[in-house]
């Protein structure tokens, strides 16, 4: 019997992140398809709301949120090398890229799936949800389920106005990541860290596996497509990270894009969070969003939901920044200034967030 169980699906963004990590970590695990039955018998009774992936630990403990799943396995296994880089500056950049992959690359991922692969996605959703049903029944089941995800795209700021900006930005990202991969096997150097597995979230299920963006990635960024496939398969060919806690220069354009696009959205979301706090009490569950904010991608602007969960990943990055001292902090500030992210050094969340009972809450 496998030690760990991962409940999830091939079409799912965050399942790809957890699966790639578990394969790399080399632990014994079984993946169980998150069918309707699994939602009814495991996920809803234990977690309380419909979400994947969910992992069962060897003692039966149920864990949700990919960062928590990875942290739990790391703590139990104590294997080397760890998924977190050792260097404090590398840790900070690892958290920044984690935030970018989980909470910003979701925009191109959802755009390409739902603007170009809608019917295909309905069939996939139906097949995973009701594996025993006929293709026609699966399509209907998948359409009901998929429409919920499709309906999220305007909330992410995917509109006719922003779509050209999203596509231009994503293609430029692929070019920047290709240049990086020509110089380094993984984001921070010779071995994958949390951020690499986070990149697998958007880049595997949606942007490589879905047919239209998959063809695009293979055509214009074959090196990225190969990297996604091998990192998703478990990334076995590894070497150490730079021992001097340096960060590859080739990450600068990727971080510049993050600071240009995501940082203003985070600042605006933090502003609305401050307003929400005025009537909230400690321990209160956070809403999914705090209202609407403007987002701008390659000069194209739309309203998008001020998603609360982004602030939790932001808190992880700000904590890693706050842990820096002396010369390392000076190097981080230099990197922030080179990437247009100076505002991050003074950005503070007005209250701490925590997770408990599988939900995001005010600490
Ligand atoms: N922060 C969570 C995100 C999980 C997530 O958003 N999963 C998607 C599928 S890939 C989902 O089930 N979403 C349902 C929902 O958000 O209502 C994690 O890292 O596990």
PDB file of C-alpha atoms in Angstrom, residues 123-233:
ATOM      1  CA  UNK A 123     -14.814  16.384 -22.035  1.00  0.00           C
ATOM      2  CA  UNK A 124     -11.781  16.143 -19.739  1.00  0.00           C
ATOM      3  CA  UNK A 125     -13.717  17.360 -16.701  1.00  0.00           C
ATOM      4  CA  UNK A 126     -16.494  14.861 -17.435  1.00  0.00           C
ATOM      5  CA  UNK A 127     -14.072  11.963 -17.878  1.00  0.00           C
ATOM      6  CA  UNK A 128     -12.430  12.582 -14.540  1.00  0.00           C
ATOM      7  CA  UNK A 129     -15.641  13.269 -12.718  1.00  0.00           C
ATOM      8  CA  UNK A 130     -17.629  10.270 -13.967  1.00  0.00           C
ATOM      9  CA  UNK A 131     -15.138   7.776 -15.450  1.00  0.00           C
ATOM     10  CA  UNK A 132     -17.874   5.147 -15.857  1.00  0.00           C
ATOM     11  CA  UNK A 133     -20.281   7.384 -17.870  1.00  0.00           C
ATOM     12  CA  UNK A 134     -20.619   7.452 -21.677  1.00  0.00           C
ATOM     13  CA  UNK A 135     -18.731  10.195 -23.574  1.00  0.00           C
ATOM     14  CA  UNK A 136     -22.027  12.074 -24.096  1.00  0.00           C
ATOM     15  CA  UNK A 137     -22.921  11.910 -20.407  1.00  0.00           C
ATOM     16  CA  UNK A 138     -19.374  12.906 -19.496  1.00  0.00           C
ATOM     17  CA  UNK A 139     -19.576  15.954 -21.729  1.00  0.00           C
ATOM     18  CA  UNK A 140     -22.765  17.135 -20.008  1.00  0.00           C
ATOM     19  CA  UNK A 141     -21.318  16.498 -16.540  1.00  0.00           C
ATOM     20  CA  UNK A 142     -18.075  18.206 -17.582  1.00  0.00           C
ATOM     21  CA  UNK A 143     -19.952  21.187 -18.979  1.00  0.00           C
ATOM     22  CA  UNK A 144     -21.794  21.734 -15.690  1.00  0.00           C
ATOM     23  CA  UNK A 145     -18.578  21.488 -13.732  1.00  0.00           C
ATOM     24  CA  UNK A 146     -16.352  23.353 -16.179  1.00  0.00           C
ATOM     25  CA  UNK A 147     -18.709  26.291 -16.475  1.00  0.00           C
ATOM     26  CA  UNK A 148     -17.891  27.198 -12.895  1.00  0.00           C
ATOM     27  CA  UNK A 149     -14.175  27.462 -13.781  1.00  0.00           C
ATOM     28  CA  UNK A 150     -14.912  29.175 -17.082  1.00  0.00           C
ATOM     29  CA  UNK A 151     -17.000  31.696 -15.167  1.00  0.00           C
ATOM     30  CA  UNK A 152     -13.931  32.606 -13.106  1.00  0.00           C
ATOM     31  CA  UNK A 153     -12.024  34.022 -16.077  1.00  0.00           C
ATOM     32  CA  UNK A 154     -13.599  37.512 -16.063  1.00  0.00           C
ATOM     33  CA  UNK A 155     -12.888  37.616 -12.305  1.00  0.00           C
ATOM     34  CA  UNK A 156      -9.218  37.062 -13.157  1.00  0.00           C
ATOM     35  CA  UNK A 157      -9.333  40.046 -15.532  1.00  0.00           C
ATOM     36  CA  UNK A 158      -9.506  37.998 -18.744  1.00  0.00           C
ATOM     37  CA  UNK A 159     -11.572  40.252 -21.047  1.00  0.00           C
ATOM     38  CA  UNK A 160     -11.503  41.137 -24.757  1.00  0.00           C
ATOM     39  CA  UNK A 161      -9.493  44.230 -23.775  1.00  0.00           C
ATOM     40  CA  UNK A 162      -6.799  42.358 -21.818  1.00  0.00           C
ATOM     41  CA  UNK A 163      -6.513  39.194 -23.937  1.00  0.00           C
ATOM     42  CA  UNK A 164      -3.942  40.686 -26.388  1.00  0.00           C
ATOM     43  CA  UNK A 165      -1.908  41.894 -23.394  1.00  0.00           C
ATOM     44  CA  UNK A 166      -2.128  38.508 -21.654  1.00  0.00           C
ATOM     45  CA  UNK A 167      -0.937  36.715 -24.793  1.00  0.00           C
ATOM     46  CA  UNK A 168       1.897  39.179 -25.473  1.00  0.00           C
ATOM     47  CA  UNK A 169       3.011  38.925 -21.846  1.00  0.00           C
ATOM     48  CA  UNK A 170       2.871  35.129 -21.788  1.00  0.00           C
ATOM     49  CA  UNK A 171       4.849  34.811 -25.026  1.00  0.00           C
ATOM     50  CA  UNK A 172       7.472  37.221 -23.670  1.00  0.00           C
ATOM     51  CA  UNK A 173       7.569  35.196 -20.446  1.00  0.00           C
ATOM     52  CA  UNK A 174       8.219  32.043 -22.490  1.00  0.00           C
ATOM     53  CA  UNK A 175      11.122  33.815 -24.255  1.00  0.00           C
ATOM     54  CA  UNK A 176      12.562  34.987 -20.908  1.00  0.00           C
ATOM     55  CA  UNK A 177      12.198  31.541 -19.353  1.00  0.00           C
ATOM     56  CA  UNK A 178      13.831  29.945 -22.416  1.00  0.00           C
ATOM     57  CA  UNK A 179      16.849  32.255 -21.980  1.00  0.00           C
ATOM     58  CA  UNK A 180      16.984  31.315 -18.312  1.00  0.00           C
ATOM     59  CA  UNK A 181      16.823  27.580 -19.042  1.00  0.00           C
ATOM     60  CA  UNK A 182      19.698  27.887 -21.529  1.00  0.00           C
ATOM     61  CA  UNK A 183      21.873  28.945 -18.591  1.00  0.00           C
ATOM     62  CA  UNK A 184      20.369  26.989 -15.648  1.00  0.00           C
ATOM     63  CA  UNK A 185      18.527  23.680 -15.288  1.00  0.00           C
ATOM     64  CA  UNK A 186      16.062  25.073 -12.708  1.00  0.00           C
ATOM     65  CA  UNK A 187      14.904  28.462 -11.456  1.00  0.00           C
ATOM     66  CA  UNK A 188      17.546  28.937  -8.784  1.00  0.00           C
ATOM     67  CA  UNK A 189      20.263  26.776 -10.309  1.00  0.00           C
ATOM     68  CA  UNK A 190      21.090  23.092 -10.306  1.00  0.00           C
ATOM     69  CA  UNK A 191      18.134  21.650  -8.416  1.00  0.00           C
ATOM     70  CA  UNK A 192      14.407  22.301  -8.261  1.00  0.00           C
ATOM     71  CA  UNK A 193      12.890  24.136  -5.313  1.00  0.00           C
ATOM     72  CA  UNK A 194       9.329  24.959  -4.297  1.00  0.00           C
ATOM     73  CA  UNK A 195       9.071  27.640  -7.022  1.00  0.00           C
ATOM     74  CA  UNK A 196       9.924  25.126  -9.766  1.00  0.00           C
ATOM     75  CA  UNK A 197       7.075  22.870  -8.662  1.00  0.00           C
ATOM     76  CA  UNK A 198       4.817  25.931  -8.450  1.00  0.00           C
ATOM     77  CA  UNK A 199       5.700  26.733 -12.094  1.00  0.00           C
ATOM     78  CA  UNK A 200       4.470  23.251 -13.021  1.00  0.00           C
ATOM     79  CA  UNK A 201       1.008  24.343 -11.790  1.00  0.00           C
ATOM     80  CA  UNK A 202       0.196  26.649 -14.725  1.00  0.00           C
ATOM     81  CA  UNK A 203       2.734  25.284 -17.171  1.00  0.00           C
ATOM     82  CA  UNK A 204       1.759  21.596 -17.107  1.00  0.00           C
ATOM     83  CA  UNK A 205      -2.011  21.002 -16.955  1.00  0.00           C
ATOM     84  CA  UNK A 206      -3.170  24.106 -18.777  1.00  0.00           C
ATOM     85  CA  UNK A 207      -0.338  25.478 -20.846  1.00  0.00           C
ATOM     86  CA  UNK A 208       1.369  22.260 -22.001  1.00  0.00           C
ATOM     87  CA  UNK A 209      -1.336  19.604 -21.748  1.00  0.00           C
ATOM     88  CA  UNK A 210      -4.267  21.598 -23.173  1.00  0.00           C
ATOM     89  CA  UNK A 211      -4.035  21.272 -26.961  1.00  0.00           C
ATOM     90  CA  UNK A 212      -3.943  24.891 -28.206  1.00  0.00           C
ATOM     91  CA  UNK A 213      -1.498  26.395 -25.684  1.00  0.00           C
ATOM     92  CA  UNK A 214       0.427  23.090 -25.752  1.00  0.00           C
ATOM     93  CA  UNK A 215       1.039  23.491 -29.472  1.00  0.00           C
ATOM     94  CA  UNK A 216       2.054  27.126 -28.873  1.00  0.00           C
ATOM     95  CA  UNK A 217       4.545  26.232 -26.137  1.00  0.00           C
ATOM     96  CA  UNK A 218       6.100  23.394 -28.141  1.00  0.00           C
ATOM     97  CA  UNK A 219       6.414  25.662 -31.185  1.00  0.00           C
ATOM     98  CA  UNK A 220       7.763  28.890 -29.690  1.00  0.00           C
ATOM     99  CA  UNK A 221       9.408  27.593 -26.504  1.00  0.00           C
ATOM    100  CA  UNK A 222      10.378  23.930 -26.982  1.00  0.00           C
ATOM    101  CA  UNK A 223      12.984  24.190 -24.243  1.00  0.00           C
ATOM    102  CA  UNK A 224      10.304  25.252 -21.765  1.00  0.00           C
ATOM    103  CA  UNK A 225       8.038  22.417 -22.954  1.00  0.00           C
ATOM    104  CA  UNK A 226      10.873  19.907 -22.373  1.00  0.00           C
ATOM    105  CA  UNK A 227      11.560  21.411 -18.947  1.00  0.00           C
ATOM    106  CA  UNK A 228       7.906  21.187 -17.944  1.00  0.00           C
ATOM    107  CA  UNK A 229       7.742  17.546 -19.048  1.00  0.00           C
ATOM    108  CA  UNK A 230      10.919  16.539 -17.211  1.00  0.00           C
ATOM    109  CA  UNK A 231      10.170  18.532 -14.040  1.00  0.00           C
ATOM    110  CA  UNK A 232       6.645  17.111 -13.976  1.00  0.00           C
ATOM    111  CA  UNK A 233       8.163  13.643 -14.352  1.00  0.00           C
TER     112      UNK A 233
END
